[in-house]
mmCIF file of C-alpha atoms in Angstrom:
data_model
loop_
_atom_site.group_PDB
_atom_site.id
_atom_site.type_symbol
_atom_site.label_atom_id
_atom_site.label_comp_id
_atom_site.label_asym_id
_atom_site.label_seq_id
_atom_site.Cartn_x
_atom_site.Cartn_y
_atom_site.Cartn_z
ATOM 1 C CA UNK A 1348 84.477 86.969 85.378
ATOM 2 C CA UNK A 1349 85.615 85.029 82.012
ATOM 3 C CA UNK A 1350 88.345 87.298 80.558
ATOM 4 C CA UNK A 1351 88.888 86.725 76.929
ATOM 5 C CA UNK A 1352 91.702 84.778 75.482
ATOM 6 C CA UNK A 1353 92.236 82.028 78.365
ATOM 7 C CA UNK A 1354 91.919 78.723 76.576
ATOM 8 C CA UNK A 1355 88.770 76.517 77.215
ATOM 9 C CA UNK A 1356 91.356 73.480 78.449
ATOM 10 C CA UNK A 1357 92.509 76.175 81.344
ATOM 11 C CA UNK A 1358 88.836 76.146 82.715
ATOM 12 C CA UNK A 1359 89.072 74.806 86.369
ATOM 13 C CA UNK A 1360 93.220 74.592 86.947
ATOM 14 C CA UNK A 1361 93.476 77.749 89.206
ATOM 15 C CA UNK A 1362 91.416 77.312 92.484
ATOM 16 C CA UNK A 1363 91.288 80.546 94.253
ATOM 17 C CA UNK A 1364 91.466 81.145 97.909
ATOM 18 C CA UNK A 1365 91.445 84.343 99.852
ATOM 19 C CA UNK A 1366 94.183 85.281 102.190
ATOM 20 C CA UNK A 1367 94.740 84.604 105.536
ATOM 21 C CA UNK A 1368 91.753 82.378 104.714
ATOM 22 C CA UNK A 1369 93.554 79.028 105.845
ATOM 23 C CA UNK A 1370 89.741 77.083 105.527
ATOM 24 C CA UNK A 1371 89.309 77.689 102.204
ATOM 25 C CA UNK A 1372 92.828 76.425 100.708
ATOM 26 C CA UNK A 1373 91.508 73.438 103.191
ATOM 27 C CA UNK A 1374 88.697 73.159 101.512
ATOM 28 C CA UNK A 1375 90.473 73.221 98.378
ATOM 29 C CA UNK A 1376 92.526 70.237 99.383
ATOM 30 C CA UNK A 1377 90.064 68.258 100.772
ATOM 31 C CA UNK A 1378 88.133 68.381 97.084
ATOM 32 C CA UNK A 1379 91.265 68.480 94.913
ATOM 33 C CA UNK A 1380 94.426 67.497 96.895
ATOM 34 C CA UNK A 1381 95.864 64.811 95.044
ATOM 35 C CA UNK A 1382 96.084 67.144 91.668
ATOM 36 C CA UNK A 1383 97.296 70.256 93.111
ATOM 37 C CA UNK A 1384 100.599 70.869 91.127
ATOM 38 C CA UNK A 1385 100.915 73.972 93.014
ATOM 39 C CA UNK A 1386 99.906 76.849 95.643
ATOM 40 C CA UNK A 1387 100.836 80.528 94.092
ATOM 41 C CA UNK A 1388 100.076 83.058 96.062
ATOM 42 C CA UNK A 1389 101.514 86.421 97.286
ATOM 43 C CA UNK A 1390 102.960 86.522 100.770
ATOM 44 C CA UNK A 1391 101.554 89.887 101.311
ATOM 45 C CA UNK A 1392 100.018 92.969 100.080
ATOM 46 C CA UNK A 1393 96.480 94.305 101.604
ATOM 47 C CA UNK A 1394 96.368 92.776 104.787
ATOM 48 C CA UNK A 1395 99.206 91.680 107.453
ATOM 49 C CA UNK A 1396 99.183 87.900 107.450
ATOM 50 C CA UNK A 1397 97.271 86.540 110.286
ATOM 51 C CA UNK A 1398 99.888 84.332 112.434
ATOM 52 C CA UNK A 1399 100.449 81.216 111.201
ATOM 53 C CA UNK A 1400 98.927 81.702 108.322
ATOM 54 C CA UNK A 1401 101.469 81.372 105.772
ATOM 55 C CA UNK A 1402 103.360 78.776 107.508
ATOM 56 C CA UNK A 1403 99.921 76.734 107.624
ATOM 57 C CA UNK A 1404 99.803 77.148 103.939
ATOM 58 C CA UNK A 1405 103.500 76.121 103.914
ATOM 59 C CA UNK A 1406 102.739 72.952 105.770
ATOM 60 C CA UNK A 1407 99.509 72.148 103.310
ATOM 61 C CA UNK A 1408 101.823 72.268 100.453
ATOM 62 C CA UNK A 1409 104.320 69.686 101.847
ATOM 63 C CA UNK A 1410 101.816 67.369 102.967
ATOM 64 C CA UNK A 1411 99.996 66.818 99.279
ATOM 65 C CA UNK A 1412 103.658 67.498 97.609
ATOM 66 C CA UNK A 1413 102.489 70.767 96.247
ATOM 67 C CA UNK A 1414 105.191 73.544 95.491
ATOM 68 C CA UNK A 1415 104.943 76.462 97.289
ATOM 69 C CA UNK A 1416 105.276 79.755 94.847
ATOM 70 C CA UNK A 1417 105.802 83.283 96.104
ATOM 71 C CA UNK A 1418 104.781 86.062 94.021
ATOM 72 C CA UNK A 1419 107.183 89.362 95.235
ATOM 73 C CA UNK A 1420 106.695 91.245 91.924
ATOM 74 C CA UNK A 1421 104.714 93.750 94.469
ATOM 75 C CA UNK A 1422 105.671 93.133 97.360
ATOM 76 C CA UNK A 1423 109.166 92.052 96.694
ATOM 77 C CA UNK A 1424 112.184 95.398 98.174
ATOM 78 C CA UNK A 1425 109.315 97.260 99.239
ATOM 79 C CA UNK A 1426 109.772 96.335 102.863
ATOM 80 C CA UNK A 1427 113.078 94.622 103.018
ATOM 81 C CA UNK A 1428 116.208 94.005 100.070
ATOM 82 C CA UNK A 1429 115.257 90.459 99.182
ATOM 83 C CA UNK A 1430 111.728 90.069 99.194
ATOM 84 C CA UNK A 1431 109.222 90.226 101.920
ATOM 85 C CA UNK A 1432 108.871 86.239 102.608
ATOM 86 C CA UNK A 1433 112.303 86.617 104.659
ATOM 87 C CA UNK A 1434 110.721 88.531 107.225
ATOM 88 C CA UNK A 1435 107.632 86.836 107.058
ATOM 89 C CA UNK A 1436 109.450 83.160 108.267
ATOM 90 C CA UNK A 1437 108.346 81.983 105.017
ATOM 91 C CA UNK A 1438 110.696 79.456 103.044
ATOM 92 C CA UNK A 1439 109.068 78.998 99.640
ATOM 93 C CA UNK A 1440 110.110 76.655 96.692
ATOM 94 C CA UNK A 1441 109.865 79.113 94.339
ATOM 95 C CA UNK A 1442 109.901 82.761 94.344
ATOM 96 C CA UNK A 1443 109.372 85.331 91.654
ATOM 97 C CA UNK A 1444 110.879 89.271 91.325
ATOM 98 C CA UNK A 1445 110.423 91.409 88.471
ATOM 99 C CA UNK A 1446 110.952 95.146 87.669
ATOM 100 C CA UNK A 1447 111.948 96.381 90.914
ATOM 101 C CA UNK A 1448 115.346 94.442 91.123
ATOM 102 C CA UNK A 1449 116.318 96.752 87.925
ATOM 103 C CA UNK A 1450 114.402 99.799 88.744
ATOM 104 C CA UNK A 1451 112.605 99.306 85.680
ATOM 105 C CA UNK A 1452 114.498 97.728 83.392
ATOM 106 C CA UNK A 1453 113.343 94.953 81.356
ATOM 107 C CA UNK A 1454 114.220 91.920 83.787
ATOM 108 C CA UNK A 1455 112.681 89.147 85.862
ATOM 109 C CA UNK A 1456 113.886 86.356 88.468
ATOM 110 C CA UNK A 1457 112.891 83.159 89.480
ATOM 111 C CA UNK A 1458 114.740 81.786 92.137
ATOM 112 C CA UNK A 1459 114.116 78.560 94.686
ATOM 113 C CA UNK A 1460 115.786 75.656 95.795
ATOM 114 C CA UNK A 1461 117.770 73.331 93.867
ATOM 115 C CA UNK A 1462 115.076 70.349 94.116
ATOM 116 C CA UNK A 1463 112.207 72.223 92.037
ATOM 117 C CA UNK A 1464 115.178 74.929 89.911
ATOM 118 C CA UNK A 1465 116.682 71.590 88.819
ATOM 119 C CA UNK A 1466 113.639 70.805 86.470
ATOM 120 C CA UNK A 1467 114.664 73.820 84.203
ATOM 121 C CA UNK A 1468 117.468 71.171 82.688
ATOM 122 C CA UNK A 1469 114.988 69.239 81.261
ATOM 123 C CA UNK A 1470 113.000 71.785 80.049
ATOM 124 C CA UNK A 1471 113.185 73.577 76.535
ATOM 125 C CA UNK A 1472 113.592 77.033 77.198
ATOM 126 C CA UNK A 1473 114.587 79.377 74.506
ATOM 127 C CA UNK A 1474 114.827 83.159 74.303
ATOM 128 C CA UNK A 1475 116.359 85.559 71.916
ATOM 129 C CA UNK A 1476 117.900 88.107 74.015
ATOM 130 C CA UNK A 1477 119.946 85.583 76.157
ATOM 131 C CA UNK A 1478 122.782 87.551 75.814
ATOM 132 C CA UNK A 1479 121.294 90.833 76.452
ATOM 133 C CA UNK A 1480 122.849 92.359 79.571
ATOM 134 C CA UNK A 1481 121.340 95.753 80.652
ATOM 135 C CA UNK A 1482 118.632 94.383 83.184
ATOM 136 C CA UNK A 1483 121.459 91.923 84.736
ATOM 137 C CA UNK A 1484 123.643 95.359 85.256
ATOM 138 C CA UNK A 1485 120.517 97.297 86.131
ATOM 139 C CA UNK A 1486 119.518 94.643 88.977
ATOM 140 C CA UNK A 1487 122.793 94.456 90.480
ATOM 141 C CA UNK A 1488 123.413 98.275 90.409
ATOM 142 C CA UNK A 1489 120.312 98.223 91.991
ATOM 143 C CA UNK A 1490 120.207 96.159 94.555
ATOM 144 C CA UNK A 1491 123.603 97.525 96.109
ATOM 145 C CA UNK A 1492 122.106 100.859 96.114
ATOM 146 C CA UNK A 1493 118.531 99.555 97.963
ATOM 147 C CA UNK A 1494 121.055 98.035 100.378
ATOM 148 C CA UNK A 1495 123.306 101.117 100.847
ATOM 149 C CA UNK A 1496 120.703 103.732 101.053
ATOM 150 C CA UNK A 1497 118.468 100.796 103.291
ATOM 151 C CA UNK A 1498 115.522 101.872 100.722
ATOM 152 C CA UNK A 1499 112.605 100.493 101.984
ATOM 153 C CA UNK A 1500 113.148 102.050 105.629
ATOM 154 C CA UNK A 1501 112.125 104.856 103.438
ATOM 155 C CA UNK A 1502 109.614 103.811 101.173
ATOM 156 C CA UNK A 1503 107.822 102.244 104.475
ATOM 157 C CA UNK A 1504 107.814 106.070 106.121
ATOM 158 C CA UNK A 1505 106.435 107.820 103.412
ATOM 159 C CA UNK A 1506 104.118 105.088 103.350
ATOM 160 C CA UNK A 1507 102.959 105.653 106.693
ATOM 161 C CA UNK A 1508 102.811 109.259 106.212
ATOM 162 C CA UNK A 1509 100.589 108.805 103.387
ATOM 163 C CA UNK A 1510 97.942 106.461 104.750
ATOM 164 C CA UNK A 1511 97.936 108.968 108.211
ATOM 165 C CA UNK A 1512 97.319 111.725 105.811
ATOM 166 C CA UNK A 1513 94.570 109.501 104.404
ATOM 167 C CA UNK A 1514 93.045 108.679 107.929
ATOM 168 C CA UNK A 1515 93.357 111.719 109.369
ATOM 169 C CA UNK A 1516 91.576 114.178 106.146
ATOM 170 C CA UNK A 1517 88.970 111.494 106.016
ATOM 171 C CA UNK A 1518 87.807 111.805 110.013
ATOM 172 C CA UNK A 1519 88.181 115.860 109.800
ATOM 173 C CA UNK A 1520 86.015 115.915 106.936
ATOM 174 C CA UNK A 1521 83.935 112.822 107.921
ATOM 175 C CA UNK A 1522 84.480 111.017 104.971
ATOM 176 C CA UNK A 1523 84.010 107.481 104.844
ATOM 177 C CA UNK A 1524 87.608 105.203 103.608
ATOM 178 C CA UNK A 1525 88.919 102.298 104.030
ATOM 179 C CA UNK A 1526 92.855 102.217 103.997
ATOM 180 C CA UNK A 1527 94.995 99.231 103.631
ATOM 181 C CA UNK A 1528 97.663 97.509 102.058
ATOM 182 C CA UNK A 1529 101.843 97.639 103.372
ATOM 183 C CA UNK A 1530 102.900 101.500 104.056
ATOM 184 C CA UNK A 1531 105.047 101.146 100.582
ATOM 185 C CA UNK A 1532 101.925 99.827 98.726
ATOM 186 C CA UNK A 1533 98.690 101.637 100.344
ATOM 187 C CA UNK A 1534 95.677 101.959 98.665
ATOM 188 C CA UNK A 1535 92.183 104.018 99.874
ATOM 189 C CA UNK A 1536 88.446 103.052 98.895
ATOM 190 C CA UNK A 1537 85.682 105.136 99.089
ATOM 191 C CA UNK A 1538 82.955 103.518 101.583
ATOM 192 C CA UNK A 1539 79.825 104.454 99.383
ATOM 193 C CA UNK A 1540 77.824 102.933 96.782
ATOM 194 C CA UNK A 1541 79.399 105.693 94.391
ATOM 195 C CA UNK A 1542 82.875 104.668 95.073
ATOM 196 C CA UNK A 1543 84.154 105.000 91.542
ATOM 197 C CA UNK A 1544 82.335 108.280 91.202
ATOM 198 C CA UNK A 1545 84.025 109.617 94.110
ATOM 199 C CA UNK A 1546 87.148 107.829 93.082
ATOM 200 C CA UNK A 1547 86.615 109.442 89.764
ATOM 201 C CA UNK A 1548 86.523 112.926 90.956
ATOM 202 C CA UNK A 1549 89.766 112.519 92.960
ATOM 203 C CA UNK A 1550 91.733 111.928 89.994
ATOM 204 C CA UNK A 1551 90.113 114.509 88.222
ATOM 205 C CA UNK A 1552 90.768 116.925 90.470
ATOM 206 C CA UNK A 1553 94.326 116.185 92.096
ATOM 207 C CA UNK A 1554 95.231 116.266 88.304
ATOM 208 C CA UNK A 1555 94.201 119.672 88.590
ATOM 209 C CA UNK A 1556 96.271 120.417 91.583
ATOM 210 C CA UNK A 1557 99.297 119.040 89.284
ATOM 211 C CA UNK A 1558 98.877 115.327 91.248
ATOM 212 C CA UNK A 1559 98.702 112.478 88.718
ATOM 213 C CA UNK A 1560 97.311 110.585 91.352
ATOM 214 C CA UNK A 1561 94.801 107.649 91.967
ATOM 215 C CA UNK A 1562 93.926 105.593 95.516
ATOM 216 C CA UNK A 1563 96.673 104.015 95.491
ATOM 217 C CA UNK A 1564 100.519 105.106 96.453
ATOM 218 C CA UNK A 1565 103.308 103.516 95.675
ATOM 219 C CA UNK A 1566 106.335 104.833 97.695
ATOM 220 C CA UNK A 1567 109.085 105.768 95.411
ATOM 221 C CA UNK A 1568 112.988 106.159 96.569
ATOM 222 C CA UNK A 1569 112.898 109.987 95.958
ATOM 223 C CA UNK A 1570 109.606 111.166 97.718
ATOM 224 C CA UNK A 1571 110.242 113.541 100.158
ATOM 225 C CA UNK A 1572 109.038 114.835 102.720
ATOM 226 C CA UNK A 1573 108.031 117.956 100.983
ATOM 227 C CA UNK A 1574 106.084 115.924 98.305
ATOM 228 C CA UNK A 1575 104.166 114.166 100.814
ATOM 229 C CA UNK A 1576 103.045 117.628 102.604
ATOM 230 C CA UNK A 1577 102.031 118.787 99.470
ATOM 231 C CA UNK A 1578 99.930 116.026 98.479
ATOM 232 C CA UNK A 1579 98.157 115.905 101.554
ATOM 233 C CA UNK A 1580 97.202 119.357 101.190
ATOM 234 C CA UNK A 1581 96.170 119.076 97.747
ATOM 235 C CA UNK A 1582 94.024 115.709 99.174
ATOM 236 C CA UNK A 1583 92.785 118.173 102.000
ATOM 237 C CA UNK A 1584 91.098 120.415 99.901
ATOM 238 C CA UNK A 1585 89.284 117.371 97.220
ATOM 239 C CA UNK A 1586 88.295 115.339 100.462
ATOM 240 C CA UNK A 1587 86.565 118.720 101.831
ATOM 241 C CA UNK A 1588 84.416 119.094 98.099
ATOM 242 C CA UNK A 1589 84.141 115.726 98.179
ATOM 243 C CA UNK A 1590 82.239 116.306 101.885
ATOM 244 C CA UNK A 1591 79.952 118.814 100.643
ATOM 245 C CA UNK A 1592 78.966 117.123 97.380
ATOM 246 C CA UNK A 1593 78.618 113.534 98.817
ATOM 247 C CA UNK A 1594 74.824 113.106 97.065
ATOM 248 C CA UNK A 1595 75.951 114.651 94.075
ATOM 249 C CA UNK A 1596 78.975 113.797 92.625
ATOM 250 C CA UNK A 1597 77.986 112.758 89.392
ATOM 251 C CA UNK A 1598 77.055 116.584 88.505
ATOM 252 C CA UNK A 1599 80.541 117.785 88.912
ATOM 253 C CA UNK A 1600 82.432 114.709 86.675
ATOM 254 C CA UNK A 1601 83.742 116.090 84.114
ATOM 255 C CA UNK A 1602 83.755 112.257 82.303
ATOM 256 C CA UNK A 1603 82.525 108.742 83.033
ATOM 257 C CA UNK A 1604 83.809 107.108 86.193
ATOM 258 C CA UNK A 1605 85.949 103.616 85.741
ATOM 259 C CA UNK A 1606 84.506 100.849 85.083
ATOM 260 C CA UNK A 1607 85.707 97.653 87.720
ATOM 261 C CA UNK A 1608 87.122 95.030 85.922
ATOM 262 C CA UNK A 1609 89.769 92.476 87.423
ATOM 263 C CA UNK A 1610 89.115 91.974 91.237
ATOM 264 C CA UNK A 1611 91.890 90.890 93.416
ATOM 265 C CA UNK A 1612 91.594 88.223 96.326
ATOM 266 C CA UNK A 1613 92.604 89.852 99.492
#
């Protein structure tokens, strides 16, 4: 994939490696060690990390002076308040928050240790709406409250009720999916070569059941119960057309099925 507007002199700085694929990032420093500025990667999202994975990757980066950057935009106060590498016994240089820390407000974080924060003095950063406040009071308003209420204990349970639901619909209608990701980020694939047909059809017709709804659920602070029950029935019912009209889907879209773009190492 060559997505437009990435400059030519980019071409060949970002070396991808799969998670809790420790031979590959091997590989990757065995070939390129000595000009790795950097390993960015997220500490979790699809898969649980395999152990000692991400302390592995931890050691690489030390041992070709690399610095270690954590991506929690995702994954960051879904399962704890403060980002998911401090239950993971991961100690990055770097990590990175965005819109969750101010429940949508316009505001992102960078934070890390002194050594590798301490280069920001002699950088030139400038910005317009330094003085701007409303994300800063949105974060911390926020964050007390994830603490208080202990959020992502719920966010993980709905979660989990979700992907059940998923898992369960799926075997009583023998239906073929694949579920993943963390309970507060779970996602669903269609195991047939018509995946985005079928995928296709599910949004078309939870829509109609008053879902806006996709494979993917992200757990939100006021799902209930209640919502969850109803969504699984709504799924219920689509999963059992979806049985009966396996070899035929494309007859009963009522538009064109998504077309994959950006594919995500997992």
């Amino acid at each position: 994939m060559n997505p437009a507007g990435v400059p030519k002199g980019l071409e060949g700085t970002a070396l991808p490696f799969r998670y809790n694929h420790i031979e590959e990032l091997e590989e990757i420093v065995k070939e390129n060690g000595s000009e790795l500025a950097a390993i960015v990667m997220e500490p979790i999202r699809s898969d649980q990390p395999q152990e000692g994975f991400l302390q592995k990757v931890r050691e690489i980066a030390d041992s070709i002076g690399a610095i270690m950057i954590i991506d929690e935009i995702s994954a960051g106060f879904r399962l704890n308040s403060g980002g998911a590498h401090l239950i993971l016994d991961l100690t990055p240089d770097i990590a990175v928050f965005s819109k969750a820390i101010g429940n949508g407000y316009s505001i992102g974080t960078i934070i890390g240790n002194s050594d590798v924060m301490s280069s920001a003095q002699a950088s030139f950063i400038s910005s317009t709406n330094w003085t701007e406040q409303v994300g800063f009071a949105a974060a911390l308003a926020t964050i007390r409250k994830h603490i208080d209420c202990d959020a992502s204990k719920h966010l993980c349970k709905i979660g989990e009720m979700i992907q059940g639901g998923w898992n369960r619909i799926a075997e009583k209608h023998s239906v073929k999916i694949h579920t993943g990701g963390i309970y507060s980020l779970s996602h669903f694939v269609f195991d047939y070569y018509t995946a985005q047909e079928l995928k296709a059809y599910f949004v078309q017709e939870m829509l109609k059941s008053g879902f806006l709804a996709s494979t993917s659920f992200y757990s939100m602070f006021t799902h209930s119960q209640r919502d969850v029950e109803q969504y699984i029935v709504a799924t219920d019912s689509i999963f059992k057309q979806i049985s009966t009209n396996i070899g035929s889907i494309s007859k009963i879209l009522e538009g064109e099925p998504s077309v994959t773009g950006f594919k995500r190492l997992i």
